Structure formats: C-alpha cells, structure tokens
Short mmCIF file of C-alpha atoms and ligand atoms in Angstrom, two decimals:
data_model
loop_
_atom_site.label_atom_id
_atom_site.label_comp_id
_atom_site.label_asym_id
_atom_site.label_seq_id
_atom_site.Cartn_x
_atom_site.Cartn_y
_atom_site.Cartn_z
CA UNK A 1 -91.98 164.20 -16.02
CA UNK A 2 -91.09 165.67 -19.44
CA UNK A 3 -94.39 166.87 -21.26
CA UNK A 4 -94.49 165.70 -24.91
CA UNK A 5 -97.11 167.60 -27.07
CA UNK A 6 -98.61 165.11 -30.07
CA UNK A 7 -99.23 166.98 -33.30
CA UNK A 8 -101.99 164.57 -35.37
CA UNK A 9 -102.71 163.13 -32.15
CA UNK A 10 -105.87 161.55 -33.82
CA UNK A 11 -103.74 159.71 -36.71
CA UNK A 12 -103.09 156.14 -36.33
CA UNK A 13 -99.01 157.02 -35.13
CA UNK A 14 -100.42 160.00 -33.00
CA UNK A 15 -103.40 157.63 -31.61
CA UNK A 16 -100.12 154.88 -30.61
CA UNK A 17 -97.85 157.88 -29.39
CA UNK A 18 -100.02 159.13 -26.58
CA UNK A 19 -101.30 156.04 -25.55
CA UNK A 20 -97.41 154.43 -25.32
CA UNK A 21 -95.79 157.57 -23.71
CA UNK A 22 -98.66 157.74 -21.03
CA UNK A 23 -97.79 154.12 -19.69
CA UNK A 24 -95.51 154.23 -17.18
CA UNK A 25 -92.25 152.71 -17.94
CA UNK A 26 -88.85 151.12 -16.09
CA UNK A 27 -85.58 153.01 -16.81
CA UNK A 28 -83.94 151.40 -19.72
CA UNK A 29 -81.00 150.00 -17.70
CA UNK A 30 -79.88 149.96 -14.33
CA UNK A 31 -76.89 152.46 -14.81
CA UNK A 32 -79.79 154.96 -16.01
CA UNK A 33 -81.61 155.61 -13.21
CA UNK A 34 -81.66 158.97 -13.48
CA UNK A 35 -83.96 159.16 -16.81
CA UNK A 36 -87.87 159.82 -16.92
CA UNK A 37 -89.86 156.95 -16.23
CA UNK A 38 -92.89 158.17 -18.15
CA UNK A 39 -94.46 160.97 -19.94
CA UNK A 40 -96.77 163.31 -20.06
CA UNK A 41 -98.34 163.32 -23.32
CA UNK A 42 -100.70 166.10 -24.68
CA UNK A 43 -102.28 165.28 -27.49
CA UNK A 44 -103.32 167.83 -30.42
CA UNK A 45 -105.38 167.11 -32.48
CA UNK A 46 -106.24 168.88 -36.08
CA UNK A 47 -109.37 170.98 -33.69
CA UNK A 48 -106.48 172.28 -31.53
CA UNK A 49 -103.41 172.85 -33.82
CA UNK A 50 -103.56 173.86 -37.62
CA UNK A 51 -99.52 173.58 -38.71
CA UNK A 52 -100.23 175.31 -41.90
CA UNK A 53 -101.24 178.51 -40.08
CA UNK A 54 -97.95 180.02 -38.14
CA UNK A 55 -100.31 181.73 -36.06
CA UNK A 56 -102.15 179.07 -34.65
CA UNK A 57 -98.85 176.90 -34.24
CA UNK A 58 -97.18 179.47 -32.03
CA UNK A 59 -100.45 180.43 -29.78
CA UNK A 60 -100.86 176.62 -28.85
CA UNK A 61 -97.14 175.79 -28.41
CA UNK A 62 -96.63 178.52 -26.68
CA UNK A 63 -99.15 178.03 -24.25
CA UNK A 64 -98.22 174.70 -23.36
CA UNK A 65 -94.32 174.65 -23.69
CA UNK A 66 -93.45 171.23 -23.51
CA UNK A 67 -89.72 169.57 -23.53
CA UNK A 68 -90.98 167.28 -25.99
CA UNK A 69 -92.99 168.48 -29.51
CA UNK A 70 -93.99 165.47 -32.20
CA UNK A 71 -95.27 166.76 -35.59
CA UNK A 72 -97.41 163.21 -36.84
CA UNK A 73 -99.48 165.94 -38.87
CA UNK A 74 -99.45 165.37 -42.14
CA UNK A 75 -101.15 165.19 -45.93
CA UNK A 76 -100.28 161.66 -46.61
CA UNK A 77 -102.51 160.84 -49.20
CA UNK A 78 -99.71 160.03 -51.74
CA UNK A 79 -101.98 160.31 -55.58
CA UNK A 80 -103.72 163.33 -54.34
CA UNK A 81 -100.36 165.28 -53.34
CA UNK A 82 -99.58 164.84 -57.29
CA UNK A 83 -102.71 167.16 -57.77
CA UNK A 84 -101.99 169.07 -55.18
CA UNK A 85 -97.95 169.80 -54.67
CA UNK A 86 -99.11 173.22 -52.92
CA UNK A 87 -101.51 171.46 -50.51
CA UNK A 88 -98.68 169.03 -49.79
CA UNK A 89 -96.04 171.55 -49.56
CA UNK A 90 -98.20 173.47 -47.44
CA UNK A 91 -98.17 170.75 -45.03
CA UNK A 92 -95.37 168.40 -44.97
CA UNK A 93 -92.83 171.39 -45.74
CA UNK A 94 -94.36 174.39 -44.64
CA UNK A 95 -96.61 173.12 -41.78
CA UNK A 96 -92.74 171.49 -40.16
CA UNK A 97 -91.15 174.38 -40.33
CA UNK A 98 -94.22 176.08 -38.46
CA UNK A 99 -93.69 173.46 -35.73
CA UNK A 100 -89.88 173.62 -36.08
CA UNK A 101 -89.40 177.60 -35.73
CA UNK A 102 -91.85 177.17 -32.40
CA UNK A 103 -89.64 174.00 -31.15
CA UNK A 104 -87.12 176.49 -31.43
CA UNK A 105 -88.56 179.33 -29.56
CA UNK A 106 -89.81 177.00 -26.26
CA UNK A 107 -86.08 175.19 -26.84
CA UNK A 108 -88.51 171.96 -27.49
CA UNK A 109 -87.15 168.87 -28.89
CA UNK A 110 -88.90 168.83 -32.83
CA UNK A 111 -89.77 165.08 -33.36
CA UNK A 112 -90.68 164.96 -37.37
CA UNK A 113 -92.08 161.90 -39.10
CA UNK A 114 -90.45 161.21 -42.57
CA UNK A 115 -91.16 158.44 -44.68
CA UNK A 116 -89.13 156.07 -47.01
CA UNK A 117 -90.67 157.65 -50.11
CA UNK A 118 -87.75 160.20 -49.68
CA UNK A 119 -85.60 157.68 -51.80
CA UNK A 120 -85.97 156.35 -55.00
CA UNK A 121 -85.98 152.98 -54.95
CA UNK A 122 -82.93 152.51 -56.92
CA UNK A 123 -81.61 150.14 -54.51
CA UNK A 124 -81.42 146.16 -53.37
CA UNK A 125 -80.24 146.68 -50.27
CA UNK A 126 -81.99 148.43 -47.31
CA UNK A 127 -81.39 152.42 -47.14
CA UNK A 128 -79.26 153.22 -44.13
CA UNK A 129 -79.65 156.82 -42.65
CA UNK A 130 -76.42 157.43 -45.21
CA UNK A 131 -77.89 156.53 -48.28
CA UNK A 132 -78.84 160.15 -50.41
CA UNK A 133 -82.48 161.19 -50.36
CA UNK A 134 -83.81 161.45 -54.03
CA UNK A 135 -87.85 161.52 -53.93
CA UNK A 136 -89.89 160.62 -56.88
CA UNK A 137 -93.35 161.63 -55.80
CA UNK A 138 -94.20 165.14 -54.57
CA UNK A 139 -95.53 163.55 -51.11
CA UNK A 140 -91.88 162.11 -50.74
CA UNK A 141 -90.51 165.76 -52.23
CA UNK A 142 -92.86 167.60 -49.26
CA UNK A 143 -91.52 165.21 -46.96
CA UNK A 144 -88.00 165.87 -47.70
CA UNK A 145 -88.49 169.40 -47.89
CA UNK A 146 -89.68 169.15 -44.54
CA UNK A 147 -87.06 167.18 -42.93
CA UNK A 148 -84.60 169.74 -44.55
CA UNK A 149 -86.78 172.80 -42.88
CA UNK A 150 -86.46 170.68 -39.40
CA UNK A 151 -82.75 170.39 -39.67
CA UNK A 152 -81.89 173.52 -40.30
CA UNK A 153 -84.44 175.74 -37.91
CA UNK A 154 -84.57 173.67 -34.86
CA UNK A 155 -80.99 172.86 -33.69
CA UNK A 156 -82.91 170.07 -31.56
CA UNK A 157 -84.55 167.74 -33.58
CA UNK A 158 -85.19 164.19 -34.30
CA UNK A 159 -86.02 162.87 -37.78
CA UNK A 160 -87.59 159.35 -37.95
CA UNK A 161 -88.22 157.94 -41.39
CA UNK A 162 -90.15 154.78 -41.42
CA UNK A 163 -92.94 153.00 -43.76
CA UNK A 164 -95.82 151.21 -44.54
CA UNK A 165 -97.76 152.54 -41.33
CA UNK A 166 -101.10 150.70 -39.78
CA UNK A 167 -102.50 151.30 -36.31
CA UNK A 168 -105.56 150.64 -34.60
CA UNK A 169 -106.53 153.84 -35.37
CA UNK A 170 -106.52 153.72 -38.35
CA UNK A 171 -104.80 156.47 -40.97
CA UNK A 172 -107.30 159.26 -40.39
CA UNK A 173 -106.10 160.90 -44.07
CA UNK A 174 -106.49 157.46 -46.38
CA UNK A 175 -109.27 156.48 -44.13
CA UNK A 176 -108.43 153.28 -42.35
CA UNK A 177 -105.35 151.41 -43.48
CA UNK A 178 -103.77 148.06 -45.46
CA UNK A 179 -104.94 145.46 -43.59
CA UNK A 180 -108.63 147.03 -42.35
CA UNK A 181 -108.81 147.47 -46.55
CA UNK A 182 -107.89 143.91 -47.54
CA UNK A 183 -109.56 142.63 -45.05
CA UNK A 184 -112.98 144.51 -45.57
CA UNK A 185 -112.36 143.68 -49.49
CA UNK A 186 -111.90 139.91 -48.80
CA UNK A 187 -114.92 139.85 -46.68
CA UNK A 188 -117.34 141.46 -49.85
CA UNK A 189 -115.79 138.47 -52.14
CA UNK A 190 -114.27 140.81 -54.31
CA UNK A 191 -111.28 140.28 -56.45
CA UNK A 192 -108.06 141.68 -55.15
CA UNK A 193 -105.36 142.78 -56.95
CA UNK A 194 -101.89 144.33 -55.14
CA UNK A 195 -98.85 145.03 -56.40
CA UNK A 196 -96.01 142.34 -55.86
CA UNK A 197 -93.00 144.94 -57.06
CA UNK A 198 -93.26 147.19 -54.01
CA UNK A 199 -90.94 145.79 -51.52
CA UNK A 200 -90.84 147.61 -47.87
CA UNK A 201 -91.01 147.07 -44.67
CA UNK A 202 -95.14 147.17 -43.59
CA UNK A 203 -94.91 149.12 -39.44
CA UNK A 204 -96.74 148.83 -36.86
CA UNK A 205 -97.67 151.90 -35.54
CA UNK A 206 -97.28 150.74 -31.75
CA UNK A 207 -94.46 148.96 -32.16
CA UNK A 208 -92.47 152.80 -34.00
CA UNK A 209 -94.41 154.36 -31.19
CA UNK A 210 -92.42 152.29 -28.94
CA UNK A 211 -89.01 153.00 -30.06
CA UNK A 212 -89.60 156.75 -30.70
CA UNK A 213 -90.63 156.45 -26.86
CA UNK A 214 -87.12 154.64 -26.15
CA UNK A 215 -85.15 156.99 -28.29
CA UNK A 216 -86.66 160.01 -26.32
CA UNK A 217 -85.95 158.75 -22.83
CA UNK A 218 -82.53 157.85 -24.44
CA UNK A 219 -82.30 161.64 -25.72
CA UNK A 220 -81.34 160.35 -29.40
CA UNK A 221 -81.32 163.22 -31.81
CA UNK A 222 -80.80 163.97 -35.81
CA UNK A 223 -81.87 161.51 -38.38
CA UNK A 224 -82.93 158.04 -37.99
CA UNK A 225 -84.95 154.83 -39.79
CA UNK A 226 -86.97 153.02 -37.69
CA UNK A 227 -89.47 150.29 -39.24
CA UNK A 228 -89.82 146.75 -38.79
CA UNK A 229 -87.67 144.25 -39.16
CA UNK A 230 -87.25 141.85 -42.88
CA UNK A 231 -89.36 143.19 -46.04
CA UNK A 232 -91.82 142.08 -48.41
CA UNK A 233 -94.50 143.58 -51.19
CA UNK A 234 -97.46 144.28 -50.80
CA UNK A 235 -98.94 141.44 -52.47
CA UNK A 236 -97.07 139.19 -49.90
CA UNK A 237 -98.30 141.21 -47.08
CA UNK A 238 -101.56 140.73 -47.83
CA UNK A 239 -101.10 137.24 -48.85
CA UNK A 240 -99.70 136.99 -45.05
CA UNK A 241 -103.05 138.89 -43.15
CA UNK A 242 -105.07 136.40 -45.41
CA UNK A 243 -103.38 133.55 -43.85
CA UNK A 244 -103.20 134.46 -40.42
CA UNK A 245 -106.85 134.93 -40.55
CA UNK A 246 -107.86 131.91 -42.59
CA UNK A 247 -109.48 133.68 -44.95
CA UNK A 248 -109.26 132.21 -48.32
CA UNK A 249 -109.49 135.61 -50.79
CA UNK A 250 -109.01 135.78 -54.86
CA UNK A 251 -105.76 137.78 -54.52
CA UNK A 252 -103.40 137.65 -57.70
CA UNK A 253 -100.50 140.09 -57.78
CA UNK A 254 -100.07 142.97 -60.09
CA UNK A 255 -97.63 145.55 -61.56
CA UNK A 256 -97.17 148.77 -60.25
CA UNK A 257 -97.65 149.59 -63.92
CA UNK A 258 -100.83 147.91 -64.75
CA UNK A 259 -102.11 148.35 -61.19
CA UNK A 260 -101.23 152.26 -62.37
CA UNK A 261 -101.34 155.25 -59.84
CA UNK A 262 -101.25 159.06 -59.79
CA UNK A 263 -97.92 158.80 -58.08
CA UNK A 264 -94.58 156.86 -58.95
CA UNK A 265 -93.75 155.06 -55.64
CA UNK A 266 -90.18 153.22 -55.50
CA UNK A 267 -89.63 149.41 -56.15
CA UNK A 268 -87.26 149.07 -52.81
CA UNK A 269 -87.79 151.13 -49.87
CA UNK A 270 -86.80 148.90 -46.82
CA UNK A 271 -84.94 150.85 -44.22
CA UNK A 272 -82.27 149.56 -42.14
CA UNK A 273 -80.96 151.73 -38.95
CA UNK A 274 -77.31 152.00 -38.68
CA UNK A 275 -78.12 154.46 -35.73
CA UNK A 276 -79.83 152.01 -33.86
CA UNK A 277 -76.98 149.68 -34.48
CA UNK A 278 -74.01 151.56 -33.43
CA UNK A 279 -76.86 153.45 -30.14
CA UNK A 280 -76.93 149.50 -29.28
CA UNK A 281 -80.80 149.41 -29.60
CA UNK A 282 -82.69 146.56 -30.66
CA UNK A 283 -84.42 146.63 -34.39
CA UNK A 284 -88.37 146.42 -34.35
CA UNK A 285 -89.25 142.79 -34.57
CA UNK A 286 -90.08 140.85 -37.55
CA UNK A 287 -93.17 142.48 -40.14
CA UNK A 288 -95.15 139.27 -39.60
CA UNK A 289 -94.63 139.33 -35.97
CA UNK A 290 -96.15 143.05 -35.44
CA UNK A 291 -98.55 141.85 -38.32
CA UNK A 292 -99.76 139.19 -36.07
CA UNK A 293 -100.25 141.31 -32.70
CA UNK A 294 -101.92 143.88 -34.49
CA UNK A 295 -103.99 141.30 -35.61
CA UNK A 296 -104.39 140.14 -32.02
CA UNK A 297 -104.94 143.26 -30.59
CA UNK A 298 -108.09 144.25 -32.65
CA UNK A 299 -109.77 140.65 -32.41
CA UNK A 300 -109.41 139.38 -35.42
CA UNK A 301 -107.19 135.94 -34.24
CA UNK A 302 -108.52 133.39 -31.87
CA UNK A 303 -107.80 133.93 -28.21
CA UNK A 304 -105.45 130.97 -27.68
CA UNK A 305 -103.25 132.65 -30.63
CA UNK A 306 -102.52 135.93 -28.84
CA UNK A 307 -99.31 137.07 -28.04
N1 LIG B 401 -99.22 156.21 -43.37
C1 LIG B 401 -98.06 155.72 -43.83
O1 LIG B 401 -98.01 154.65 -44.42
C2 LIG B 401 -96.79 156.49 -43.55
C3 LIG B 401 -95.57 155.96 -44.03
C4 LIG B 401 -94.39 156.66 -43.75
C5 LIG B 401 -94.43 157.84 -43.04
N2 LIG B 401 -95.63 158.34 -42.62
C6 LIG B 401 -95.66 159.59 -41.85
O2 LIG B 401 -96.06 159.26 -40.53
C7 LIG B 401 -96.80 160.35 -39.96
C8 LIG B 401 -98.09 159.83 -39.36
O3 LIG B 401 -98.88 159.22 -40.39
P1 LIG B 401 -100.31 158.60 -40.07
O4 LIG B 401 -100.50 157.45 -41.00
O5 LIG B 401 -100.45 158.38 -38.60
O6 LIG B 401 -101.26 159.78 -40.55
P2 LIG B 401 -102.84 159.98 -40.31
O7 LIG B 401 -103.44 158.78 -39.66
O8 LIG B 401 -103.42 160.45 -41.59
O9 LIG B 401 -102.89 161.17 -39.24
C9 LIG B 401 -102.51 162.47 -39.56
C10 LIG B 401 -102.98 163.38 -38.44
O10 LIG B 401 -102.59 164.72 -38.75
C11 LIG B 401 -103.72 165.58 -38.64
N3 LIG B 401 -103.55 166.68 -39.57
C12 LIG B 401 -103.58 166.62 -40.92
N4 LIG B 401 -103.36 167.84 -41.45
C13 LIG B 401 -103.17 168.69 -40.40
C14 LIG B 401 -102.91 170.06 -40.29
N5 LIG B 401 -102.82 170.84 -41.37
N6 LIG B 401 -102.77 170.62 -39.05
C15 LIG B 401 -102.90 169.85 -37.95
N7 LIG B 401 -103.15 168.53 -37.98
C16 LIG B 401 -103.31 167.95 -39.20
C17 LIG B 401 -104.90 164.68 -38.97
O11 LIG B 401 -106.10 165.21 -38.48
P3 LIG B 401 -107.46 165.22 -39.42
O12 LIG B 401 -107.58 163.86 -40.00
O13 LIG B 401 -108.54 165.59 -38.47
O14 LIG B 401 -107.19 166.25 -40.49
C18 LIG B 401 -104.48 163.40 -38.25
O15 LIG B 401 -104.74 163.50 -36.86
C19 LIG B 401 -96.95 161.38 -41.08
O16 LIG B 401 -95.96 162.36 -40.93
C20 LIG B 401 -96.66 160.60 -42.35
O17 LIG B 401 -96.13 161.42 -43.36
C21 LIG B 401 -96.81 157.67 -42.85
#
C-alpha cells in the first residue's frame, strides 16, 4: 500500500485527505486491477513538520519516506499576505520548494495545492490548465512562485489548482470557513453584506480530496484544475446556504470595491479541467450539490434531506 505523507494535515483539505485516502477503495476499473486499493496516509501536522525550516522538512521526510508527499501547508490568509509578502513567500514559495527538493531526494511524488488566485480574472470563460498565470495578489504571486519551485525541482509532481475551499474542518489559517461564517453571522441577526462580482467555483474539500485520491491511484502528474462543477459569487453562494437551511438572513450584495479589502482578488476565477477531460475523468459535481452534502454531513439539514 503506497504511504502518502499529509503536509497541513490539520487544515480543512489535509483533515479530508487523510480521512479519504484511509478508506479503502475498489480499483477504478476492471482492466486496472493491478492499482492500490487504498492508502496509507500519515498525517503531519504544523507540531511535526515546519516547511519553512529546510531542516525540519528533510529530518521528517526522511524518516518516513513515503511514495506519496502532499504539501496542504500553507499561509492562506489572502489581506494579511499583502502585509506580509515575506511571510507568504516564506511559505507558499519557499516552504514548496523545501518539500519539493525532499520529494526529490526520497523520489516521492510532490502533490502541491495551488489556487485560482494565480490568474487575473481577466476572463469570461473558465481558465483551463492552458490559460497564462498572471496573479494580482501576493498570496496568488507566493502561490505561483511555488508551483514554479515544484515544477522545476521535483521532476515528479502534481499541481492541483482549485478554489473557494470549505471542509468540516474548517480552514485552520482564516479560522473556520464561508459557510460556518455566514451561517454563525445569520444566526446573531446581523446584517450581511458579500460581494456579488466574485464569480468562482465554491469546493468542497471532500469532494477535491476525492479526486486528488483518484488522480493518485491513476498516477496523473503535472498541472491540473480541479474544483466543482458551474460557478457563482459569493453573494449567490451564500444566498444558496441561506436557502437550503431556511434561514431567512438580511443579505444584500456588495462591490468588491465598496466591500474594500487589503488584497485585489479577480472578478472570474472558475476553473475548468481540460486534463480531466481528455484523462476521461468525471468533473466534481455541481457547487450546490457538494454545498448541500456538506451541509448534510455536519447536521445542519433535516435527516430525510440527506444525501
Ligand atoms: N482555503 C481556500 O479557499 C483555498 C483556495 C484555493 C487553494 N487553497 C490552497 O489549498 C491548500 C489547503 O488550504 P486549507 O484551506 O485546507 O488551509 P488551512 O485549513 O489553513 O490549513 C493549512 C494547514 O497548514 C498548516 N501550516 C501552516 N503553515 C505551516 C508551516 N509553515 N509548516 C507546516 N504546516 C503549516 C496549518 O497548521 P496550523 O494552523 O497549526 O499552523 C494547517 O494544518 C493550501 O495550499 C491553500 O493555498 C485554499
């Protein structure tokens, strides 16, 4: 059983990863027999693994030496990088090449978590794994820089760039997530405002854990998008969680520029996966579908309306 070490194994993707690779699982086809079944999944959490510290990066990897290495660490809060590009360069950039030069050394796949904030929204179409990077925040910058450090020190790698993460979990660096917030704000009967010119594609961190699971047994490698299915803003993502959960909240859309943040965030950042496409893998399901199970799973819907 190929061992997969989980950098961040305490975020809310890193939480999903070793919970999803531990479950036992049918070969993907009959004609694939062959492939692993399952994983073995060691989590790492920030106590066992610091990335920005080279040192500390090679002792652990080193003494574990798995097939299989997935770098979920990361600085993610995206207004703080702006006051912090070294912080953030530290560890988005710096901290995956760490990982990346000890991938390397074991001969370890290096699994690296991107995001869409590496383009610049320019678009109205989904960004295919073609499209040209061009960040406009220093998280997306650190990101990219990362992703570039990946590619060129680990000739085994996989880059997955997806979006709009929320997990049971819970994002350990913004300190819960999108829905938990709305939902928590809703419940206090306090006016909500979100912007409505942010379109993406909100993921479910079970359902990327999932695929990243399928693409491993499937040996996929180099750079791919993976987030759910259809788009929407923010404002209509929340407008959906309301709904679902019949809870009737004083939510009224914004601007990005009146809402006003540290960091410029693009207007379009929905990812479509040509590699998926032409691999013959399905697309994560719809955005309100995973909205819904998530939903489901943490208790929030009536029983007769789970999945
Ligand atoms: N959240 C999003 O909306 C989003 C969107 C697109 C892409 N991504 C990417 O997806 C990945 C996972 O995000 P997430 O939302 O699951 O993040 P998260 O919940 O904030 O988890 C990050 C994890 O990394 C650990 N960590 C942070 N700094 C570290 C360091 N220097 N050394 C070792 N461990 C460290 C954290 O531990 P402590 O909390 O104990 O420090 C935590 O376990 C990241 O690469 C992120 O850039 C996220």
């Amino acid at each position: 059983m190929p061992r997969v070490a989980v950098i961040g194994s305490t975020g809310q993707l890193g939480f999903d990863l070793v919970r999803v690779l531990r479950e036992p699982s049918l070969p993907l086809s009959p004609t694939r027999k062959g492939e692993p079944a399952g994983f073995e999944a060691i989590p790492l959490s920030h106590r066992d693994i610091e990335i920005t510290d080279p040192g500390s990066v090679h002792t652990v990897l080193m003494a574990i030496r798995p097939e299989i290495i997935i770098n979920c660490a990361a600085f993610v809060r995206v207004d703080e990088c702006e006051d912090h590009p070294e912080e953030a360069l530290r560890v988005n950039a710096l901290g995956a090449l760490h990982v990346a030069r000890a991938c390397a050394e074991v001969d370890a796949l290096c699994v690296f978590i991107s995001t869409d904030y590496v383009f610049d929204g320019g678009k109205t179409e989904p960004y295919t794994e073609e499209d040209p990077p061009r960040p406009l925040n220093v998280y997306g910058i650190s990101k990219l820089c990362g992703e570039y450090f990946v590619r060129a020190s680990c000739p085994r790698h996989l880059i997955v760039r997806t979006s709009g993460l929320y997990g049971v979990a819970g994002s350990r660096g913004k300190g819960g997530n999108f829905v938990e917030t709305m939902i928590h704000m809703a419940r206090e009967g306090k006016p909500i405002r979100v912007v409505d010119d942010q379109v993406l594609a909100p993921t479910y961190t079970k359902d990327l854990a999932e695929k990243i699971k399928e693409l491993l047994q499937g040996q996929v490698s180099g750079v791919i998008h993976l987030a759910s299915s259809g788009q929407c803003s923010w404002y209509e993502f929340a407008r959906r969680i309301f709904e679902l959960m019949g809870i009737q909240a004083d939510l009224n859309p914004v601007t990005s520029r009146v809402y006003g943040t540290r960091a410029q965030r693009p207007a379009y950042s929905v990812l479509r996966s040509t590699r998926l496409e032409k691999l013959g893998l399905m697309s994560l399901r719809p955005w309100y579908e995973a909205l819904e199970a998530y939903l489901s799973e943490k208790g929030y819907l009536p029983l007769e309306e789970k999945n």
